[in-house]
């Protein structure tokens, strides 16, 4: 037989989508990131910020002057209004001053500097138009090591990023780790991430004054929600799952969390998304634990639990559904043999004195009915001559 000449090698041209897809994905992510962060802070407008006003006459005047920018809530007493402020039911309290002529505004800077600044500017403009002096006091101030009120945002951003990065690595280990091992890895990492992040932000740096264990629990739920959601999207969507998780969690989720720009200053769509995504829920929970006596922490906790548990259930369902069935054991049909013929054994151990027979299989179409595949000897290798015979031959020569 003569070797066949190799065909000329032609360089294959790669499909355009191989390099176009990551290019487009990168442009989409950078466009969404800049649009969300810069767009939301470009021109924030207050929309029905809840403010308690004591006195029916003052409440009517403020509502007529400020319109939809303020959601005026009438309060019977200053004590009742301040109690609602400390429980985060409202963001400010406006009432008459000690002498009945001036105005007094109580705010809670723990709600966020953007919201507090917007309320202060609106009420200052009203007082200036009414020719009244305004005094401002901070009832729920920020911690001294969190002067800008961004510690909770950065903690939640770091925990979300760590959960996302872990899930991205676990995606590449799907063929090496069993489902329960992947689940264990994600769950244990979420707990460790929450404990470490809470210890650094709380007792070590003192920037988040929330109780340690509740804070660690919230951050662990956030890490689990980010990790399981990323893994679930990568499992269902495929290669586009990781970019989709980037847009959902790191871009839209963090930009609408309410830390850099208050939710009362966002468009209605952004306010709705903020309460439904894990980063926004985590920022609210951290603020409630830190400054507002955990008054409204149950709703954010429920959001985080739903994201983590729901993604885990969907991931387990998909993995179990796609698991291949165990192959059936092959049935070997008996093969007839002539009298005196040795039964062929494919893996029979041989010695130097035993002839080795190599069997050739024929197609089932040529085998006898009911006998399965018939095997015929292709060739036989003779046994090696003993060393004594070789030595005797040499002596005779």
mmCIF file of C-alpha atoms in Angstrom:
data_model
loop_
_atom_site.group_PDB
_atom_site.id
_atom_site.type_symbol
_atom_site.label_atom_id
_atom_site.label_comp_id
_atom_site.label_asym_id
_atom_site.label_seq_id
_atom_site.Cartn_x
_atom_site.Cartn_y
_atom_site.Cartn_z
ATOM 1 C CA UNK A 1 0.000 0.000 0.000
ATOM 2 C CA UNK A 2 1.225 3.411 -0.860
ATOM 3 C CA UNK A 3 0.666 6.287 1.545
ATOM 4 C CA UNK A 4 -2.018 8.663 0.445
ATOM 5 C CA UNK A 5 -0.761 12.185 -0.211
ATOM 6 C CA UNK A 6 -1.979 14.711 2.342
ATOM 7 C CA UNK A 7 -4.361 17.307 0.958
ATOM 8 C CA UNK A 8 -3.010 20.828 0.869
ATOM 9 C CA UNK A 9 -3.507 22.602 4.174
ATOM 10 C CA UNK A 10 -5.815 25.576 3.961
ATOM 11 C CA UNK A 11 -6.141 27.944 6.887
ATOM 12 C CA UNK A 12 -9.689 27.842 8.154
ATOM 13 C CA UNK A 13 -11.377 31.165 8.449
ATOM 14 C CA UNK A 14 -12.905 31.614 11.885
ATOM 15 C CA UNK A 15 -16.602 32.544 12.013
ATOM 16 C CA UNK A 16 -17.164 36.211 12.678
ATOM 17 C CA UNK A 17 -19.315 35.537 15.756
ATOM 18 C CA UNK A 18 -16.341 34.010 17.616
ATOM 19 C CA UNK A 19 -14.718 37.414 18.071
ATOM 20 C CA UNK A 20 -17.827 39.559 17.562
ATOM 21 C CA UNK A 21 -19.739 38.080 20.526
ATOM 22 C CA UNK A 22 -17.260 39.048 23.304
ATOM 23 C CA UNK A 23 -16.774 42.427 21.632
ATOM 24 C CA UNK A 24 -20.506 43.181 21.722
ATOM 25 C CA UNK A 25 -20.880 41.818 25.266
ATOM 26 C CA UNK A 26 -18.110 44.111 26.504
ATOM 27 C CA UNK A 27 -19.700 47.145 24.869
ATOM 28 C CA UNK A 28 -23.100 46.311 26.373
ATOM 29 C CA UNK A 29 -21.651 45.960 29.877
ATOM 30 C CA UNK A 30 -19.675 49.206 29.779
ATOM 31 C CA UNK A 31 -22.647 51.074 28.296
ATOM 32 C CA UNK A 32 -25.011 49.743 30.966
ATOM 33 C CA UNK A 33 -22.548 50.469 33.779
ATOM 34 C CA UNK A 34 -21.955 54.092 32.744
ATOM 35 C CA UNK A 35 -25.629 54.683 31.966
ATOM 36 C CA UNK A 36 -26.833 53.352 35.314
ATOM 37 C CA UNK A 37 -24.305 55.011 37.611
ATOM 38 C CA UNK A 38 -23.834 58.317 35.806
ATOM 39 C CA UNK A 39 -27.399 58.545 34.525
ATOM 40 C CA UNK A 40 -29.021 58.119 37.925
ATOM 41 C CA UNK A 41 -26.781 60.753 39.531
ATOM 42 C CA UNK A 42 -26.934 63.210 36.637
ATOM 43 C CA UNK A 43 -30.150 64.968 37.629
ATOM 44 C CA UNK A 44 -31.853 63.352 40.642
ATOM 45 C CA UNK A 45 -35.325 64.668 41.324
ATOM 46 C CA UNK A 46 -37.209 64.179 44.606
ATOM 47 C CA UNK A 47 -40.462 62.349 44.180
ATOM 48 C CA UNK A 48 -42.929 62.220 47.073
ATOM 49 C CA UNK A 49 -40.349 62.052 49.844
ATOM 50 C CA UNK A 50 -42.261 61.127 53.038
ATOM 51 C CA UNK A 51 -42.120 64.012 55.535
ATOM 52 C CA UNK A 52 -44.197 64.286 58.701
ATOM 53 C CA UNK A 53 -45.578 67.792 59.356
ATOM 54 C CA UNK A 54 -47.084 68.829 62.680
ATOM 55 C CA UNK A 55 -50.005 71.277 62.591
ATOM 56 C CA UNK A 56 -52.797 71.197 59.984
ATOM 57 C CA UNK A 57 -52.199 74.735 58.689
ATOM 58 C CA UNK A 58 -48.475 74.186 58.172
ATOM 59 C CA UNK A 59 -49.162 70.848 56.463
ATOM 60 C CA UNK A 60 -51.529 72.482 53.951
ATOM 61 C CA UNK A 61 -49.086 75.293 53.181
ATOM 62 C CA UNK A 62 -46.147 72.936 52.666
ATOM 63 C CA UNK A 63 -48.207 70.642 50.407
ATOM 64 C CA UNK A 64 -49.346 73.541 48.226
ATOM 65 C CA UNK A 65 -45.841 75.032 47.997
ATOM 66 C CA UNK A 66 -43.812 71.887 47.321
ATOM 67 C CA UNK A 67 -46.342 69.769 45.406
ATOM 68 C CA UNK A 68 -45.370 66.166 44.541
ATOM 69 C CA UNK A 69 -41.799 66.574 45.719
ATOM 70 C CA UNK A 70 -42.969 66.005 49.306
ATOM 71 C CA UNK A 71 -45.429 63.428 50.578
ATOM 72 C CA UNK A 72 -46.852 65.332 53.534
ATOM 73 C CA UNK A 73 -47.963 63.105 56.376
ATOM 74 C CA UNK A 74 -49.848 64.848 59.140
ATOM 75 C CA UNK A 75 -48.601 64.142 62.659
ATOM 76 C CA UNK A 76 -50.471 64.841 65.881
ATOM 77 C CA UNK A 77 -47.345 65.484 67.929
ATOM 78 C CA UNK A 78 -43.636 66.000 67.480
ATOM 79 C CA UNK A 79 -42.858 62.988 69.681
ATOM 80 C CA UNK A 80 -44.918 60.678 67.495
ATOM 81 C CA UNK A 81 -43.315 62.060 64.342
ATOM 82 C CA UNK A 82 -39.788 61.619 65.678
ATOM 83 C CA UNK A 83 -40.565 58.045 66.684
ATOM 84 C CA UNK A 84 -41.623 57.351 63.083
ATOM 85 C CA UNK A 85 -38.371 58.977 61.909
ATOM 86 C CA UNK A 86 -36.293 56.688 64.134
ATOM 87 C CA UNK A 87 -38.108 53.659 62.684
ATOM 88 C CA UNK A 88 -37.555 54.814 59.082
ATOM 89 C CA UNK A 89 -41.231 55.299 58.308
ATOM 90 C CA UNK A 90 -40.430 58.837 57.189
ATOM 91 C CA UNK A 91 -37.252 60.726 56.311
ATOM 92 C CA UNK A 92 -37.874 64.077 58.062
ATOM 93 C CA UNK A 93 -40.119 65.910 60.528
ATOM 94 C CA UNK A 94 -41.165 69.541 60.009
ATOM 95 C CA UNK A 95 -42.825 71.596 62.719
ATOM 96 C CA UNK A 96 -42.977 74.980 64.329
ATOM 97 C CA UNK A 97 -40.038 76.246 66.342
ATOM 98 C CA UNK A 98 -39.939 77.011 70.076
ATOM 99 C CA UNK A 99 -41.372 80.502 69.613
ATOM 100 C CA UNK A 100 -44.062 79.543 67.099
ATOM 101 C CA UNK A 101 -42.620 81.691 64.332
ATOM 102 C CA UNK A 102 -39.578 79.746 63.179
ATOM 103 C CA UNK A 103 -39.499 76.269 61.630
ATOM 104 C CA UNK A 104 -37.638 73.220 62.868
ATOM 105 C CA UNK A 105 -36.607 70.332 60.630
ATOM 106 C CA UNK A 106 -35.507 66.974 62.043
ATOM 107 C CA UNK A 107 -33.697 64.672 59.597
ATOM 108 C CA UNK A 108 -31.979 61.289 59.679
ATOM 109 C CA UNK A 109 -28.729 61.358 57.746
ATOM 110 C CA UNK A 110 -28.627 57.574 58.079
ATOM 111 C CA UNK A 111 -31.213 57.534 55.274
ATOM 112 C CA UNK A 112 -28.470 58.709 52.941
ATOM 113 C CA UNK A 113 -26.867 62.066 52.285
ATOM 114 C CA UNK A 114 -28.563 62.513 48.923
ATOM 115 C CA UNK A 115 -32.057 62.134 50.391
ATOM 116 C CA UNK A 116 -31.284 64.247 53.442
ATOM 117 C CA UNK A 117 -29.755 67.015 51.321
ATOM 118 C CA UNK A 118 -32.732 67.036 48.948
ATOM 119 C CA UNK A 119 -35.252 67.372 51.798
ATOM 120 C CA UNK A 120 -33.225 70.093 53.468
ATOM 121 C CA UNK A 121 -33.036 72.118 50.249
ATOM 122 C CA UNK A 122 -36.778 71.840 49.614
ATOM 123 C CA UNK A 123 -37.766 72.888 53.123
ATOM 124 C CA UNK A 124 -35.160 75.693 53.136
ATOM 125 C CA UNK A 125 -36.666 77.076 49.922
ATOM 126 C CA UNK A 126 -40.135 76.980 51.493
ATOM 127 C CA UNK A 127 -38.932 78.721 54.676
ATOM 128 C CA UNK A 128 -37.194 81.388 52.614
ATOM 129 C CA UNK A 129 -40.384 82.037 50.646
ATOM 130 C CA UNK A 130 -42.449 82.203 53.840
ATOM 131 C CA UNK A 131 -39.877 84.551 55.434
ATOM 132 C CA UNK A 132 -39.215 82.142 58.292
ATOM 133 C CA UNK A 133 -35.997 80.948 59.867
ATOM 134 C CA UNK A 134 -35.253 77.223 59.633
ATOM 135 C CA UNK A 135 -33.157 75.203 62.081
ATOM 136 C CA UNK A 136 -32.060 71.674 61.195
ATOM 137 C CA UNK A 137 -31.127 68.863 63.585
ATOM 138 C CA UNK A 138 -29.926 65.348 62.821
ATOM 139 C CA UNK A 139 -31.880 62.831 64.908
ATOM 140 C CA UNK A 140 -30.286 59.659 63.450
ATOM 141 C CA UNK A 141 -26.705 60.606 62.497
ATOM 142 C CA UNK A 142 -24.244 58.413 60.621
ATOM 143 C CA UNK A 143 -21.416 56.649 62.378
ATOM 144 C CA UNK A 144 -18.221 58.671 62.755
ATOM 145 C CA UNK A 145 -16.305 56.219 60.553
ATOM 146 C CA UNK A 146 -18.974 56.371 57.858
ATOM 147 C CA UNK A 147 -19.272 60.071 57.228
ATOM 148 C CA UNK A 148 -20.607 59.660 53.671
ATOM 149 C CA UNK A 149 -22.986 56.816 54.466
ATOM 150 C CA UNK A 150 -21.417 54.513 51.862
ATOM 151 C CA UNK A 151 -19.967 51.786 54.089
ATOM 152 C CA UNK A 152 -23.022 49.559 53.713
ATOM 153 C CA UNK A 153 -22.912 49.964 49.941
ATOM 154 C CA UNK A 154 -19.250 49.049 49.649
ATOM 155 C CA UNK A 155 -19.652 46.043 51.940
ATOM 156 C CA UNK A 156 -22.575 44.734 49.913
ATOM 157 C CA UNK A 157 -20.743 45.437 46.646
ATOM 158 C CA UNK A 158 -17.694 43.472 47.806
ATOM 159 C CA UNK A 159 -19.766 40.519 49.003
ATOM 160 C CA UNK A 160 -21.770 40.471 45.751
ATOM 161 C CA UNK A 161 -18.562 40.554 43.725
ATOM 162 C CA UNK A 162 -17.040 37.690 45.720
ATOM 163 C CA UNK A 163 -20.110 35.502 45.243
ATOM 164 C CA UNK A 164 -20.146 36.287 41.536
ATOM 165 C CA UNK A 165 -16.446 35.447 41.158
ATOM 166 C CA UNK A 166 -16.814 32.158 43.040
ATOM 167 C CA UNK A 167 -19.746 31.060 40.893
ATOM 168 C CA UNK A 168 -17.809 31.937 37.753
ATOM 169 C CA UNK A 169 -15.045 29.584 38.857
ATOM 170 C CA UNK A 170 -17.479 26.845 39.881
ATOM 171 C CA UNK A 171 -18.957 26.907 36.369
ATOM 172 C CA UNK A 172 -15.650 25.557 35.090
ATOM 173 C CA UNK A 173 -15.684 22.805 37.710
ATOM 174 C CA UNK A 174 -19.090 21.387 36.800
ATOM 175 C CA UNK A 175 -17.546 18.338 35.118
ATOM 176 C CA UNK A 176 -15.195 17.679 38.039
ATOM 177 C CA UNK A 177 -17.416 18.197 41.096
ATOM 178 C CA UNK A 178 -20.652 16.453 41.952
ATOM 179 C CA UNK A 179 -23.751 18.611 42.389
ATOM 180 C CA UNK A 180 -23.760 18.241 46.181
ATOM 181 C CA UNK A 181 -20.082 19.181 46.308
ATOM 182 C CA UNK A 182 -20.736 22.335 44.268
ATOM 183 C CA UNK A 183 -23.649 23.227 46.517
ATOM 184 C CA UNK A 184 -21.515 22.661 49.592
ATOM 185 C CA UNK A 185 -18.745 24.848 48.193
ATOM 186 C CA UNK A 186 -21.143 27.711 47.415
ATOM 187 C CA UNK A 187 -22.921 27.484 50.778
ATOM 188 C CA UNK A 188 -19.770 27.263 52.891
ATOM 189 C CA UNK A 189 -18.167 30.139 50.995
ATOM 190 C CA UNK A 190 -21.298 32.277 51.483
ATOM 191 C CA UNK A 191 -21.182 31.724 55.238
ATOM 192 C CA UNK A 192 -17.438 32.420 55.409
ATOM 193 C CA UNK A 193 -17.781 35.523 53.255
ATOM 194 C CA UNK A 194 -20.521 36.909 55.500
ATOM 195 C CA UNK A 195 -18.538 36.281 58.667
ATOM 196 C CA UNK A 196 -15.331 37.815 57.303
ATOM 197 C CA UNK A 197 -16.974 40.881 55.726
ATOM 198 C CA UNK A 198 -19.055 41.585 58.835
ATOM 199 C CA UNK A 199 -15.989 41.312 61.072
ATOM 200 C CA UNK A 200 -13.959 43.724 58.943
ATOM 201 C CA UNK A 201 -16.716 46.321 58.466
ATOM 202 C CA UNK A 202 -18.021 46.045 62.024
ATOM 203 C CA UNK A 203 -15.710 45.245 64.943
ATOM 204 C CA UNK A 204 -12.400 45.822 63.116
ATOM 205 C CA UNK A 205 -13.052 49.076 61.219
ATOM 206 C CA UNK A 206 -16.144 50.238 63.099
ATOM 207 C CA UNK A 207 -17.804 51.640 59.959
ATOM 208 C CA UNK A 208 -21.019 49.582 60.184
ATOM 209 C CA UNK A 209 -22.561 49.727 63.689
ATOM 210 C CA UNK A 210 -24.924 46.774 63.129
ATOM 211 C CA UNK A 211 -24.813 43.780 65.510
ATOM 212 C CA UNK A 212 -22.196 41.335 64.290
ATOM 213 C CA UNK A 213 -24.176 38.098 63.895
ATOM 214 C CA UNK A 214 -27.262 39.656 62.210
ATOM 215 C CA UNK A 215 -24.939 41.586 59.892
ATOM 216 C CA UNK A 216 -23.006 38.414 59.043
ATOM 217 C CA UNK A 217 -26.286 36.609 58.352
ATOM 218 C CA UNK A 218 -27.426 39.301 55.907
ATOM 219 C CA UNK A 219 -24.085 39.319 54.106
ATOM 220 C CA UNK A 220 -24.027 35.506 53.932
ATOM 221 C CA UNK A 221 -27.475 35.557 52.318
ATOM 222 C CA UNK A 222 -26.247 38.177 49.845
ATOM 223 C CA UNK A 223 -23.202 36.067 48.931
ATOM 224 C CA UNK A 224 -25.398 32.981 48.490
ATOM 225 C CA UNK A 225 -27.881 34.901 46.355
ATOM 226 C CA UNK A 226 -25.108 36.243 44.108
ATOM 227 C CA UNK A 227 -23.320 32.888 43.801
ATOM 228 C CA UNK A 228 -26.351 30.678 43.176
ATOM 229 C CA UNK A 229 -27.942 33.211 40.809
ATOM 230 C CA UNK A 230 -24.772 33.453 38.738
ATOM 231 C CA UNK A 231 -24.378 29.672 38.610
ATOM 232 C CA UNK A 232 -28.051 29.213 37.734
ATOM 233 C CA UNK A 233 -27.905 31.724 34.865
ATOM 234 C CA UNK A 234 -24.742 30.122 33.487
ATOM 235 C CA UNK A 235 -26.426 26.712 33.635
ATOM 236 C CA UNK A 236 -29.641 27.755 31.897
ATOM 237 C CA UNK A 237 -28.388 30.399 29.458
ATOM 238 C CA UNK A 238 -24.938 29.030 28.698
ATOM 239 C CA UNK A 239 -21.998 31.304 27.817
ATOM 240 C CA UNK A 240 -24.228 34.388 28.039
ATOM 241 C CA UNK A 241 -25.144 33.605 31.651
ATOM 242 C CA UNK A 242 -22.047 35.244 33.158
ATOM 243 C CA UNK A 243 -22.506 38.572 31.269
ATOM 244 C CA UNK A 244 -26.196 38.493 32.188
ATOM 245 C CA UNK A 245 -25.315 38.038 35.867
ATOM 246 C CA UNK A 246 -22.855 40.928 35.553
ATOM 247 C CA UNK A 247 -25.594 43.212 34.260
ATOM 248 C CA UNK A 248 -28.188 42.028 36.768
ATOM 249 C CA UNK A 249 -26.134 41.992 39.973
ATOM 250 C CA UNK A 250 -23.038 44.145 39.579
ATOM 251 C CA UNK A 251 -24.447 46.840 37.289
ATOM 252 C CA UNK A 252 -28.189 47.322 37.728
ATOM 253 C CA UNK A 253 -28.387 45.851 41.221
ATOM 254 C CA UNK A 254 -25.617 47.933 42.779
ATOM 255 C CA UNK A 255 -26.415 51.175 40.951
ATOM 256 C CA UNK A 256 -30.050 51.082 42.133
ATOM 257 C CA UNK A 257 -29.278 49.873 45.662
ATOM 258 C CA UNK A 258 -30.056 53.307 47.141
ATOM 259 C CA UNK A 259 -26.682 54.083 48.695
ATOM 260 C CA UNK A 260 -25.026 56.347 46.133
ATOM 261 C CA UNK A 261 -28.362 57.947 45.220
ATOM 262 C CA UNK A 262 -31.437 57.659 47.435
ATOM 263 C CA UNK A 263 -34.367 55.635 46.162
ATOM 264 C CA UNK A 264 -36.676 58.638 46.680
ATOM 265 C CA UNK A 265 -34.643 60.496 44.039
ATOM 266 C CA UNK A 266 -34.750 57.730 41.410
ATOM 267 C CA UNK A 267 -37.219 57.251 38.568
ATOM 268 C CA UNK A 268 -40.147 54.970 39.346
ATOM 269 C CA UNK A 269 -38.694 52.028 37.392
ATOM 270 C CA UNK A 270 -35.380 52.204 39.242
ATOM 271 C CA UNK A 271 -37.167 52.349 42.604
ATOM 272 C CA UNK A 272 -39.085 49.177 41.762
ATOM 273 C CA UNK A 273 -35.964 47.320 40.642
ATOM 274 C CA UNK A 274 -34.041 48.472 43.717
ATOM 275 C CA UNK A 275 -36.326 46.649 46.133
ATOM 276 C CA UNK A 276 -36.336 43.418 44.110
ATOM 277 C CA UNK A 277 -32.622 42.784 43.510
ATOM 278 C CA UNK A 278 -30.214 41.348 46.121
ATOM 279 C CA UNK A 279 -27.829 44.368 46.378
ATOM 280 C CA UNK A 280 -30.672 46.792 47.075
ATOM 281 C CA UNK A 281 -32.204 44.455 49.626
ATOM 282 C CA UNK A 282 -28.845 44.033 51.369
ATOM 283 C CA UNK A 283 -28.201 47.796 51.580
ATOM 284 C CA UNK A 284 -31.639 48.332 53.133
ATOM 285 C CA UNK A 285 -31.112 45.516 55.620
ATOM 286 C CA UNK A 286 -27.691 46.841 56.666
ATOM 287 C CA UNK A 287 -29.096 50.343 57.223
ATOM 288 C CA UNK A 288 -32.037 48.993 59.244
ATOM 289 C CA UNK A 289 -29.746 46.900 61.441
ATOM 290 C CA UNK A 290 -27.292 49.750 61.915
ATOM 291 C CA UNK A 291 -29.496 52.790 62.550
ATOM 292 C CA UNK A 292 -33.237 52.032 62.591
ATOM 293 C CA UNK A 293 -33.658 49.289 65.213
ATOM 294 C CA UNK A 294 -34.278 46.586 62.561
ATOM 295 C CA UNK A 295 -37.724 48.043 61.928
ATOM 296 C CA UNK A 296 -38.075 47.010 58.270
ATOM 297 C CA UNK A 297 -35.462 44.245 57.957
ATOM 298 C CA UNK A 298 -37.876 41.373 57.249
ATOM 299 C CA UNK A 299 -38.726 42.419 53.697
ATOM 300 C CA UNK A 300 -35.055 42.649 52.568
ATOM 301 C CA UNK A 301 -34.298 39.331 54.261
ATOM 302 C CA UNK A 302 -37.188 37.678 52.421
ATOM 303 C CA UNK A 303 -35.867 39.042 49.119
ATOM 304 C CA UNK A 304 -32.380 37.644 49.739
ATOM 305 C CA UNK A 305 -33.718 34.251 50.836
ATOM 306 C CA UNK A 306 -35.926 33.987 47.749
ATOM 307 C CA UNK A 307 -33.016 34.733 45.421
ATOM 308 C CA UNK A 308 -30.653 32.284 47.104
ATOM 309 C CA UNK A 309 -33.116 29.434 47.646
ATOM 310 C CA UNK A 310 -34.931 29.902 44.341
ATOM 311 C CA UNK A 311 -31.714 29.865 42.309
ATOM 312 C CA UNK A 312 -30.487 26.779 44.183
ATOM 313 C CA UNK A 313 -33.746 24.910 43.510
ATOM 314 C CA UNK A 314 -33.698 25.807 39.809
ATOM 315 C CA UNK A 315 -30.059 24.753 39.565
ATOM 316 C CA UNK A 316 -30.703 21.405 41.256
ATOM 317 C CA UNK A 317 -33.763 20.769 39.082
ATOM 318 C CA UNK A 318 -31.879 21.427 35.860
ATOM 319 C CA UNK A 319 -28.891 19.311 36.888
ATOM 320 C CA UNK A 320 -31.082 16.389 37.955
ATOM 321 C CA UNK A 321 -33.153 16.599 34.780
ATOM 322 C CA UNK A 322 -30.084 16.579 32.541
ATOM 323 C CA UNK A 323 -28.381 13.678 34.354
ATOM 324 C CA UNK A 324 -28.007 10.770 31.885
ATOM 325 C CA UNK A 325 -29.536 7.391 32.703
ATOM 326 C CA UNK A 326 -27.221 4.550 33.674
ATOM 327 C CA UNK A 327 -26.363 2.399 30.633
ATOM 328 C CA UNK A 328 -27.904 -1.074 30.567
ATOM 329 C CA UNK A 329 -25.561 -4.022 30.964
ATOM 330 C CA UNK A 330 -24.876 -5.620 27.587
ATOM 331 C CA UNK A 331 -26.375 -9.044 26.998
ATOM 332 C CA UNK A 332 -23.878 -11.474 25.461
ATOM 333 C CA UNK A 333 -25.551 -14.047 23.271
ATOM 334 C CA UNK A 334 -24.122 -17.582 23.239
ATOM 335 C CA UNK A 335 -21.940 -18.420 20.268
ATOM 336 C CA UNK A 336 -21.868 -21.894 18.740
ATOM 337 C CA UNK A 337 -18.518 -23.635 18.374
ATOM 338 C CA UNK A 338 -17.471 -26.698 16.499
ATOM 339 C CA UNK A 339 -16.496 -29.829 18.367
ATOM 340 C CA UNK A 340 -12.946 -29.662 19.583
ATOM 341 C CA UNK A 341 -12.633 -25.899 18.952
ATOM 342 C CA UNK A 342 -11.378 -23.781 21.797
ATOM 343 C CA UNK A 343 -13.731 -21.006 22.931
ATOM 344 C CA UNK A 344 -12.128 -17.660 22.057
ATOM 345 C CA UNK A 345 -11.175 -15.584 25.055
ATOM 346 C CA UNK A 346 -10.353 -11.967 24.197
ATOM 347 C CA UNK A 347 -8.183 -11.295 27.248
ATOM 348 C CA UNK A 348 -6.704 -14.758 27.840
ATOM 349 C CA UNK A 349 -3.258 -14.697 29.365
ATOM 350 C CA UNK A 350 -0.659 -16.281 27.132
ATOM 351 C CA UNK A 351 2.846 -17.618 27.566
ATOM 352 C CA UNK A 352 5.741 -17.896 25.213
ATOM 353 C CA UNK A 353 4.767 -21.507 24.485
ATOM 354 C CA UNK A 354 1.119 -20.792 23.640
ATOM 355 C CA UNK A 355 -0.004 -19.721 20.179
ATOM 356 C CA UNK A 356 -1.745 -16.348 20.287
ATOM 357 C CA UNK A 357 -4.880 -16.100 18.147
ATOM 358 C CA UNK A 358 -6.220 -12.677 17.146
ATOM 359 C CA UNK A 359 -9.942 -12.773 16.450
ATOM 360 C CA UNK A 360 -11.708 -10.655 13.893
ATOM 361 C CA UNK A 361 -15.318 -9.582 14.414
ATOM 362 C CA UNK A 362 -17.785 -9.695 11.593
ATOM 363 C CA UNK A 363 -20.846 -7.518 11.228
ATOM 364 C CA UNK A 364 -24.001 -8.736 12.912
ATOM 365 C CA UNK A 365 -25.672 -8.819 9.542
ATOM 366 C CA UNK A 366 -23.492 -11.798 8.544
ATOM 367 C CA UNK A 367 -23.869 -13.759 11.767
ATOM 368 C CA UNK A 368 -26.240 -16.605 12.273
ATOM 369 C CA UNK A 369 -29.631 -15.745 13.765
ATOM 370 C CA UNK A 370 -29.597 -15.893 17.505
ATOM 371 C CA UNK A 371 -25.831 -16.223 17.723
ATOM 372 C CA UNK A 372 -24.975 -12.528 18.063
ATOM 373 C CA UNK A 373 -21.657 -11.478 16.563
ATOM 374 C CA UNK A 374 -19.537 -14.275 15.083
ATOM 375 C CA UNK A 375 -15.813 -14.035 15.560
ATOM 376 C CA UNK A 376 -13.314 -15.615 13.129
ATOM 377 C CA UNK A 377 -9.573 -16.072 13.586
ATOM 378 C CA UNK A 378 -7.716 -13.463 11.560
ATOM 379 C CA UNK A 379 -4.162 -14.713 12.058
ATOM 380 C CA UNK A 380 -2.125 -16.778 14.522
ATOM 381 C CA UNK A 381 1.226 -15.896 15.922
ATOM 382 C CA UNK A 382 3.364 -19.071 16.382
ATOM 383 C CA UNK A 383 4.880 -19.718 19.768
ATOM 384 C CA UNK A 384 8.394 -18.666 20.504
ATOM 385 C CA UNK A 385 11.042 -21.451 20.373
ATOM 386 C CA UNK A 386 12.421 -22.475 23.724
ATOM 387 C CA UNK A 387 15.892 -21.326 24.634
ATOM 388 C CA UNK A 388 17.061 -24.993 24.905
ATOM 389 C CA UNK A 389 16.149 -25.664 21.302
ATOM 390 C CA UNK A 390 18.027 -22.563 20.189
ATOM 391 C CA UNK A 391 21.075 -23.695 22.167
ATOM 392 C CA UNK A 392 20.935 -27.255 20.755
ATOM 393 C CA UNK A 393 20.764 -25.943 17.227
ATOM 394 C CA UNK A 394 23.769 -23.757 17.791
ATOM 395 C CA UNK A 395 25.782 -26.723 19.211
ATOM 396 C CA UNK A 396 25.021 -28.825 16.198
ATOM 397 C CA UNK A 397 26.210 -26.117 13.873
#
